[in-house]
PDB file of C-alpha atoms in Angstrom:
ATOM      1  CA  UNK A  57      -8.282 -14.437  22.050  1.00  0.00           C
ATOM      2  CA  UNK A  58      -5.359 -16.412  20.931  1.00  0.00           C
ATOM      3  CA  UNK A  59      -7.562 -19.557  20.470  1.00  0.00           C
ATOM      4  CA  UNK A  60     -10.078 -17.790  18.786  1.00  0.00           C
ATOM      5  CA  UNK A  61      -7.839 -16.439  16.107  1.00  0.00           C
ATOM      6  CA  UNK A  62      -6.233 -19.448  15.626  1.00  0.00           C
ATOM      7  CA  UNK A  63      -9.471 -21.223  14.881  1.00  0.00           C
ATOM      8  CA  UNK A  64     -10.339 -18.430  12.413  1.00  0.00           C
ATOM      9  CA  UNK A  65      -6.831 -19.010  10.676  1.00  0.00           C
ATOM     10  CA  UNK A  66      -7.069 -22.826  11.210  1.00  0.00           C
ATOM     11  CA  UNK A  67     -10.267 -22.966   8.882  1.00  0.00           C
ATOM     12  CA  UNK A  68      -8.804 -20.702   6.393  1.00  0.00           C
ATOM     13  CA  UNK A  69      -5.703 -23.147   5.812  1.00  0.00           C
ATOM     14  CA  UNK A  70      -8.064 -26.261   5.460  1.00  0.00           C
ATOM     15  CA  UNK A  71     -10.608 -24.692   3.076  1.00  0.00           C
ATOM     16  CA  UNK A  72      -7.839 -22.738   1.194  1.00  0.00           C
ATOM     17  CA  UNK A  73     -10.488 -19.500   1.099  1.00  0.00           C
ATOM     18  CA  UNK A  74      -8.592 -16.621   2.451  1.00  0.00           C
ATOM     19  CA  UNK A  75     -10.141 -14.561   5.465  1.00  0.00           C
ATOM     20  CA  UNK A  76      -9.467 -10.945   6.293  1.00  0.00           C
ATOM     21  CA  UNK A  77      -8.526  -9.479   9.659  1.00  0.00           C
ATOM     22  CA  UNK A  78     -11.902  -7.870   9.801  1.00  0.00           C
ATOM     23  CA  UNK A  79     -13.838 -11.164   9.009  1.00  0.00           C
ATOM     24  CA  UNK A  80     -12.487 -12.422  12.323  1.00  0.00           C
ATOM     25  CA  UNK A  81     -13.119  -9.165  14.188  1.00  0.00           C
ATOM     26  CA  UNK A  82     -16.642  -9.542  13.302  1.00  0.00           C
ATOM     27  CA  UNK A  83     -16.777 -13.280  14.100  1.00  0.00           C
ATOM     28  CA  UNK A  84     -16.576 -12.281  18.011  1.00  0.00           C
ATOM     29  CA  UNK A  85     -16.503  -8.681  18.769  1.00  0.00           C
ATOM     30  CA  UNK A  86     -17.836  -9.037  22.306  1.00  0.00           C
ATOM     31  CA  UNK A  87     -14.503 -11.219  22.818  1.00  0.00           C
ATOM     32  CA  UNK A  88     -11.763  -8.846  20.935  1.00  0.00           C
ATOM     33  CA  UNK A  89     -13.323  -5.815  21.649  1.00  0.00           C
ATOM     34  CA  UNK A  90     -11.068  -3.724  19.249  1.00  0.00           C
ATOM     35  CA  UNK A  91      -9.717  -4.555  15.721  1.00  0.00           C
ATOM     36  CA  UNK A  92      -6.232  -4.208  17.189  1.00  0.00           C
ATOM     37  CA  UNK A  93      -6.275  -6.749  19.105  1.00  0.00           C
ATOM     38  CA  UNK A  94      -7.134  -9.336  15.911  1.00  0.00           C
ATOM     39  CA  UNK A  95      -4.751  -7.160  14.109  1.00  0.00           C
ATOM     40  CA  UNK A  96      -1.730  -7.738  16.246  1.00  0.00           C
ATOM     41  CA  UNK A  97      -2.464 -10.862  17.097  1.00  0.00           C
ATOM     42  CA  UNK A  98      -1.792 -11.841  13.502  1.00  0.00           C
ATOM     43  CA  UNK A  99       0.914 -10.132  13.487  1.00  0.00           C
ATOM     44  CA  UNK A 100       2.643 -11.909  16.361  1.00  0.00           C
ATOM     45  CA  UNK A 101       1.443 -14.988  14.545  1.00  0.00           C
ATOM     46  CA  UNK A 102       2.677 -14.640  11.647  1.00  0.00           C
ATOM     47  CA  UNK A 103       6.349 -13.334  13.316  1.00  0.00           C
ATOM     48  CA  UNK A 104       6.383 -16.551  15.545  1.00  0.00           C
ATOM     49  CA  UNK A 105       6.154 -18.888  12.683  1.00  0.00           C
ATOM     50  CA  UNK A 106       7.947 -16.663  10.400  1.00  0.00           C
ATOM     51  CA  UNK A 107       5.755 -16.823   7.513  1.00  0.00           C
ATOM     52  CA  UNK A 108       3.541 -13.737   5.730  1.00  0.00           C
ATOM     53  CA  UNK A 109      -0.134 -13.041   6.752  1.00  0.00           C
ATOM     54  CA  UNK A 110      -0.351 -14.271   3.264  1.00  0.00           C
ATOM     55  CA  UNK A 111       0.936 -17.797   3.993  1.00  0.00           C
ATOM     56  CA  UNK A 112      -1.527 -18.109   6.959  1.00  0.00           C
ATOM     57  CA  UNK A 113      -4.653 -16.847   4.412  1.00  0.00           C
ATOM     58  CA  UNK A 114      -5.062 -13.801   6.484  1.00  0.00           C
ATOM     59  CA  UNK A 115      -5.746 -10.937   3.908  1.00  0.00           C
ATOM     60  CA  UNK A 116      -5.734  -7.021   5.086  1.00  0.00           C
ATOM     61  CA  UNK A 117      -8.854  -5.591   3.417  1.00  0.00           C
ATOM     62  CA  UNK A 118      -7.749  -3.488   0.778  1.00  0.00           C
ATOM     63  CA  UNK A 119      -7.796   0.275   0.639  1.00  0.00           C
ATOM     64  CA  UNK A 120      -5.347   1.714  -2.127  1.00  0.00           C
ATOM     65  CA  UNK A 121      -6.151   2.590  -5.182  1.00  0.00           C
ATOM     66  CA  UNK A 122      -4.302   3.983  -8.320  1.00  0.00           C
ATOM     67  CA  UNK A 123      -4.462   6.132 -11.517  1.00  0.00           C
ATOM     68  CA  UNK A 124      -2.941   5.854 -14.631  1.00  0.00           C
ATOM     69  CA  UNK A 125      -3.516   3.839 -17.935  1.00  0.00           C
ATOM     70  CA  UNK A 126       0.431   2.746 -18.819  1.00  0.00           C
ATOM     71  CA  UNK A 127      -0.266  -0.041 -15.720  1.00  0.00           C
ATOM     72  CA  UNK A 128      -2.370  -3.048 -16.163  1.00  0.00           C
ATOM     73  CA  UNK A 129      -2.452  -5.909 -13.502  1.00  0.00           C
ATOM     74  CA  UNK A 130      -3.069  -9.439 -15.105  1.00  0.00           C
ATOM     75  CA  UNK A 131      -4.827 -11.323 -11.849  1.00  0.00           C
ATOM     76  CA  UNK A 132      -4.098 -14.754 -10.750  1.00  0.00           C
ATOM     77  CA  UNK A 133      -7.341 -15.736 -12.184  1.00  0.00           C
ATOM     78  CA  UNK A 134      -6.933 -14.527 -15.897  1.00  0.00           C
ATOM     79  CA  UNK A 135      -8.770 -11.612 -15.731  1.00  0.00           C
ATOM     80  CA  UNK A 136      -6.404  -8.112 -16.827  1.00  0.00           C
ATOM     81  CA  UNK A 137      -6.989  -4.901 -14.295  1.00  0.00           C
ATOM     82  CA  UNK A 138      -6.478  -2.025 -16.794  1.00  0.00           C
ATOM     83  CA  UNK A 139      -5.760   1.325 -15.020  1.00  0.00           C
ATOM     84  CA  UNK A 140      -7.404   4.758 -15.772  1.00  0.00           C
ATOM     85  CA  UNK A 141      -6.143   8.167 -16.124  1.00  0.00           C
ATOM     86  CA  UNK A 142      -8.881   9.518 -14.505  1.00  0.00           C
ATOM     87  CA  UNK A 143     -10.362   7.153 -12.393  1.00  0.00           C
ATOM     88  CA  UNK A 144      -8.850   5.439  -9.215  1.00  0.00           C
ATOM     89  CA  UNK A 145      -8.526   1.324  -9.505  1.00  0.00           C
ATOM     90  CA  UNK A 146      -8.223  -0.437  -6.514  1.00  0.00           C
ATOM     91  CA  UNK A 147      -5.218  -2.203  -5.424  1.00  0.00           C
ATOM     92  CA  UNK A 148      -5.890  -6.117  -5.199  1.00  0.00           C
ATOM     93  CA  UNK A 149      -3.533  -7.862  -2.878  1.00  0.00           C
ATOM     94  CA  UNK A 150      -0.381  -8.618  -3.729  1.00  0.00           C
ATOM     95  CA  UNK A 151      -1.296 -12.213  -3.560  1.00  0.00           C
ATOM     96  CA  UNK A 152      -3.812 -12.145  -6.689  1.00  0.00           C
ATOM     97  CA  UNK A 153      -1.654 -10.579  -8.873  1.00  0.00           C
ATOM     98  CA  UNK A 154       0.087 -12.467 -11.488  1.00  0.00           C
ATOM     99  CA  UNK A 155       1.608  -9.921 -13.381  1.00  0.00           C
ATOM    100  CA  UNK A 156       2.097  -5.939 -13.744  1.00  0.00           C
ATOM    101  CA  UNK A 157       1.724  -4.961 -17.393  1.00  0.00           C
ATOM    102  CA  UNK A 158       3.321  -1.515 -17.818  1.00  0.00           C
ATOM    103  CA  UNK A 159       3.595   0.628 -21.047  1.00  0.00           C
ATOM    104  CA  UNK A 160       7.010   1.117 -22.591  1.00  0.00           C
ATOM    105  CA  UNK A 161       6.937   4.891 -22.411  1.00  0.00           C
ATOM    106  CA  UNK A 162       6.324   5.788 -18.535  1.00  0.00           C
ATOM    107  CA  UNK A 163       8.735   8.338 -16.840  1.00  0.00           C
ATOM    108  CA  UNK A 164       7.748   8.390 -12.914  1.00  0.00           C
ATOM    109  CA  UNK A 165       5.393   6.777 -10.238  1.00  0.00           C
ATOM    110  CA  UNK A 166       4.369   9.284  -7.380  1.00  0.00           C
ATOM    111  CA  UNK A 167       2.797   7.961  -3.958  1.00  0.00           C
ATOM    112  CA  UNK A 168       0.054  10.610  -2.809  1.00  0.00           C
ATOM    113  CA  UNK A 169      -0.123  10.330   1.236  1.00  0.00           C
ATOM    114  CA  UNK A 170      -3.920  12.386   1.193  1.00  0.00           C
ATOM    115  CA  UNK A 171      -6.601  10.633  -0.797  1.00  0.00           C
ATOM    116  CA  UNK A 172      -8.280  14.173  -1.561  1.00  0.00           C
ATOM    117  CA  UNK A 173      -4.781  15.189  -3.704  1.00  0.00           C
ATOM    118  CA  UNK A 174      -5.240  11.955  -5.201  1.00  0.00           C
ATOM    119  CA  UNK A 175      -8.272  12.637  -6.424  1.00  0.00           C
ATOM    120  CA  UNK A 176      -7.981  16.204  -7.646  1.00  0.00           C
ATOM    121  CA  UNK A 177      -4.881  14.639  -9.344  1.00  0.00           C
ATOM    122  CA  UNK A 178      -6.780  11.583 -11.033  1.00  0.00           C
ATOM    123  CA  UNK A 179      -9.915  13.863 -11.984  1.00  0.00           C
ATOM    124  CA  UNK A 180      -7.215  16.481 -13.633  1.00  0.00           C
ATOM    125  CA  UNK A 181      -5.738  13.715 -15.934  1.00  0.00           C
ATOM    126  CA  UNK A 182      -2.358  14.480 -13.946  1.00  0.00           C
ATOM    127  CA  UNK A 183      -0.934  11.323 -15.074  1.00  0.00           C
ATOM    128  CA  UNK A 184      -0.926  12.523 -18.876  1.00  0.00           C
ATOM    129  CA  UNK A 185      -1.374  16.248 -18.579  1.00  0.00           C
ATOM    130  CA  UNK A 186       1.716  17.152 -16.182  1.00  0.00           C
ATOM    131  CA  UNK A 187       5.099  19.058 -17.061  1.00  0.00           C
ATOM    132  CA  UNK A 188       6.936  16.588 -18.051  1.00  0.00           C
ATOM    133  CA  UNK A 189       4.605  15.976 -20.531  1.00  0.00           C
ATOM    134  CA  UNK A 190       4.912  12.301 -20.063  1.00  0.00           C
ATOM    135  CA  UNK A 191       2.929   9.662 -18.254  1.00  0.00           C
ATOM    136  CA  UNK A 192       3.296   8.254 -14.853  1.00  0.00           C
ATOM    137  CA  UNK A 193       1.332   5.889 -12.350  1.00  0.00           C
ATOM    138  CA  UNK A 194      -0.475   7.406  -9.159  1.00  0.00           C
ATOM    139  CA  UNK A 195      -0.654   5.938  -5.779  1.00  0.00           C
ATOM    140  CA  UNK A 196      -2.361   6.348  -2.402  1.00  0.00           C
ATOM    141  CA  UNK A 197      -2.432   3.923   0.585  1.00  0.00           C
ATOM    142  CA  UNK A 198      -5.215   7.179   1.729  1.00  0.00           C
ATOM    143  CA  UNK A 199      -2.786   7.857   4.693  1.00  0.00           C
ATOM    144  CA  UNK A 200      -1.181   4.912   6.330  1.00  0.00           C
ATOM    145  CA  UNK A 201      -0.400   2.733   3.893  1.00  0.00           C
ATOM    146  CA  UNK A 202      -1.927  -1.082   3.907  1.00  0.00           C
ATOM    147  CA  UNK A 203      -0.038  -3.895   2.813  1.00  0.00           C
ATOM    148  CA  UNK A 204      -1.713  -4.349  -0.808  1.00  0.00           C
ATOM    149  CA  UNK A 205      -0.359  -0.734  -1.682  1.00  0.00           C
ATOM    150  CA  UNK A 206       3.047  -1.511  -0.274  1.00  0.00           C
ATOM    151  CA  UNK A 207       3.309  -4.788  -2.304  1.00  0.00           C
ATOM    152  CA  UNK A 208       2.850  -3.113  -5.602  1.00  0.00           C
ATOM    153  CA  UNK A 209       5.092  -0.076  -4.796  1.00  0.00           C
ATOM    154  CA  UNK A 210       7.786  -2.691  -3.928  1.00  0.00           C
ATOM    155  CA  UNK A 211       6.854  -4.855  -7.234  1.00  0.00           C
ATOM    156  CA  UNK A 212       7.268  -0.942  -9.177  1.00  0.00           C
ATOM    157  CA  UNK A 213      10.331   0.121  -7.418  1.00  0.00           C
ATOM    158  CA  UNK A 214      12.303  -3.436  -7.890  1.00  0.00           C
ATOM    159  CA  UNK A 215      10.812  -4.106 -11.469  1.00  0.00           C
ATOM    160  CA  UNK A 216      11.121  -0.493 -13.146  1.00  0.00           C
ATOM    161  CA  UNK A 217      14.673   0.927 -14.755  1.00  0.00           C
ATOM    162  CA  UNK A 218      16.496   2.977 -11.987  1.00  0.00           C
ATOM    163  CA  UNK A 219      16.306   5.965 -14.515  1.00  0.00           C
ATOM    164  CA  UNK A 220      12.303   6.346 -13.861  1.00  0.00           C
ATOM    165  CA  UNK A 221      12.110   8.357 -10.425  1.00  0.00           C
ATOM    166  CA  UNK A 222       9.567   6.872  -7.658  1.00  0.00           C
ATOM    167  CA  UNK A 223       8.368  10.323  -5.760  1.00  0.00           C
ATOM    168  CA  UNK A 224       6.377  10.245  -2.581  1.00  0.00           C
ATOM    169  CA  UNK A 225       4.259  13.680  -1.466  1.00  0.00           C
ATOM    170  CA  UNK A 226       3.692  13.719   2.586  1.00  0.00           C
ATOM    171  CA  UNK A 227       3.434  16.286   4.687  1.00  0.00           C
ATOM    172  CA  UNK A 228       6.528  17.474   6.491  1.00  0.00           C
ATOM    173  CA  UNK A 229       5.491  16.622  10.119  1.00  0.00           C
ATOM    174  CA  UNK A 230       6.346  13.424  11.683  1.00  0.00           C
ATOM    175  CA  UNK A 231       2.863  11.562  10.497  1.00  0.00           C
ATOM    176  CA  UNK A 232       3.493  12.472   6.971  1.00  0.00           C
ATOM    177  CA  UNK A 233       7.303  11.328   7.943  1.00  0.00           C
ATOM    178  CA  UNK A 234       6.532   8.161   9.046  1.00  0.00           C
ATOM    179  CA  UNK A 235       4.307   7.251   6.181  1.00  0.00           C
ATOM    180  CA  UNK A 236       7.140   7.996   4.166  1.00  0.00           C
ATOM    181  CA  UNK A 237       9.276   5.811   6.209  1.00  0.00           C
ATOM    182  CA  UNK A 238       7.069   2.975   5.929  1.00  0.00           C
ATOM    183  CA  UNK A 239       7.044   2.666   2.307  1.00  0.00           C
ATOM    184  CA  UNK A 240      10.466   3.127   2.149  1.00  0.00           C
ATOM    185  CA  UNK A 241      12.160   1.127   4.766  1.00  0.00           C
ATOM    186  CA  UNK A 242       9.127  -1.280   6.504  1.00  0.00           C
ATOM    187  CA  UNK A 243       6.943  -0.919   9.687  1.00  0.00           C
ATOM    188  CA  UNK A 244       8.684  -2.122  12.898  1.00  0.00           C
ATOM    189  CA  UNK A 245       4.727  -4.752  13.222  1.00  0.00           C
ATOM    190  CA  UNK A 246       5.760  -6.180   9.758  1.00  0.00           C
ATOM    191  CA  UNK A 247       9.968  -6.982   9.285  1.00  0.00           C
ATOM    192  CA  UNK A 248       9.443 -10.400   9.352  1.00  0.00           C
ATOM    193  CA  UNK A 249       7.729  -9.532   5.844  1.00  0.00           C
ATOM    194  CA  UNK A 250       9.545  -6.733   5.121  1.00  0.00           C
ATOM    195  CA  UNK A 251      11.655  -8.229   1.596  1.00  0.00           C
ATOM    196  CA  UNK A 252       8.530  -7.770   0.039  1.00  0.00           C
ATOM    197  CA  UNK A 253       7.276  -4.511   0.851  1.00  0.00           C
ATOM    198  CA  UNK A 254      10.055  -2.191   0.991  1.00  0.00           C
ATOM    199  CA  UNK A 255      10.667   0.711  -1.707  1.00  0.00           C
ATOM    200  CA  UNK A 256      14.137   2.135  -1.254  1.00  0.00           C
ATOM    201  CA  UNK A 257      14.211   3.928  -4.439  1.00  0.00           C
ATOM    202  CA  UNK A 258      11.523   6.188  -3.187  1.00  0.00           C
ATOM    203  CA  UNK A 259      13.088  10.070  -2.872  1.00  0.00           C
ATOM    204  CA  UNK A 260      10.451  12.336  -0.612  1.00  0.00           C
ATOM    205  CA  UNK A 261       9.201  15.030  -3.095  1.00  0.00           C
ATOM    206  CA  UNK A 262       8.184  18.630  -1.705  1.00  0.00           C
ATOM    207  CA  UNK A 263       8.538  20.575   1.497  1.00  0.00           C
ATOM    208  CA  UNK A 264      11.029  18.988   4.722  1.00  0.00           C
ATOM    209  CA  UNK A 265      10.922  20.257   8.177  1.00  0.00           C
ATOM    210  CA  UNK A 266      14.794  21.384   7.955  1.00  0.00           C
ATOM    211  CA  UNK A 267      13.289  23.861   5.366  1.00  0.00           C
ATOM    212  CA  UNK A 268      10.464  25.080   7.520  1.00  0.00           C
ATOM    213  CA  UNK A 269      12.783  25.314  10.375  1.00  0.00           C
ATOM    214  CA  UNK A 270      15.017  28.018   8.492  1.00  0.00           C
ATOM    215  CA  UNK A 271      12.206  30.327   7.000  1.00  0.00           C
ATOM    216  CA  UNK A 272      11.304  29.864  11.008  1.00  0.00           C
ATOM    217  CA  UNK A 273       8.226  28.367   9.691  1.00  0.00           C
ATOM    218  CA  UNK A 274       6.805  24.786  12.124  1.00  0.00           C
ATOM    219  CA  UNK A 275       5.799  22.279  10.615  1.00  0.00           C
ATOM    220  CA  UNK A 276       1.688  22.659   9.610  1.00  0.00           C
ATOM    221  CA  UNK A 277      -0.576  20.978  12.253  1.00  0.00           C
ATOM    222  CA  UNK A 278      -2.811  17.979  11.471  1.00  0.00           C
ATOM    223  CA  UNK A 279      -6.650  19.368  12.013  1.00  0.00           C
TER     224      UNK A 279
END
């Protein structure tokens, strides 16, 4: 298994053409059996050589999206992707982004755990029509966040002035808390890439487990 993964990575490095974990898995499904086998092997190789996955030319498939016209992305190719207040925009890999172009009147950033909640807020134009009456940015990793979403949130967290709050809306259960912790402090499997992924300014917005306990209600269960 290790040799097969290393061969794919070697090819990507030689040709200078990035490959995704999914690409590696589908090259030999019978050998790998599960996508998780490839995921863990790539992470182990990156940690062993003290490099990032991007430096191995292995990219995670993007699944995160953002909403908000106050944000545009200038890519390394020169292309500019403009955010929209009512339509989600796919978040590209951090290595493909040359610059975040942010309008000066931005007032807040909000990370949403649930894609359904994100889509609803996006459709109603929440990034412009909200109680603050000031524009902001919505992001979601559609549950457990992908690398690209964490990279973008990190860039916003380190690049925006301290007075601009960055909120997280997650469920008050272990899964939601784990997602919050991953955004804010990183994951155990990617500690070697932690510096470019964490957003310690993140503020949990919403009901917390301790508040549910005081009210006599337990945390909501996943259906």
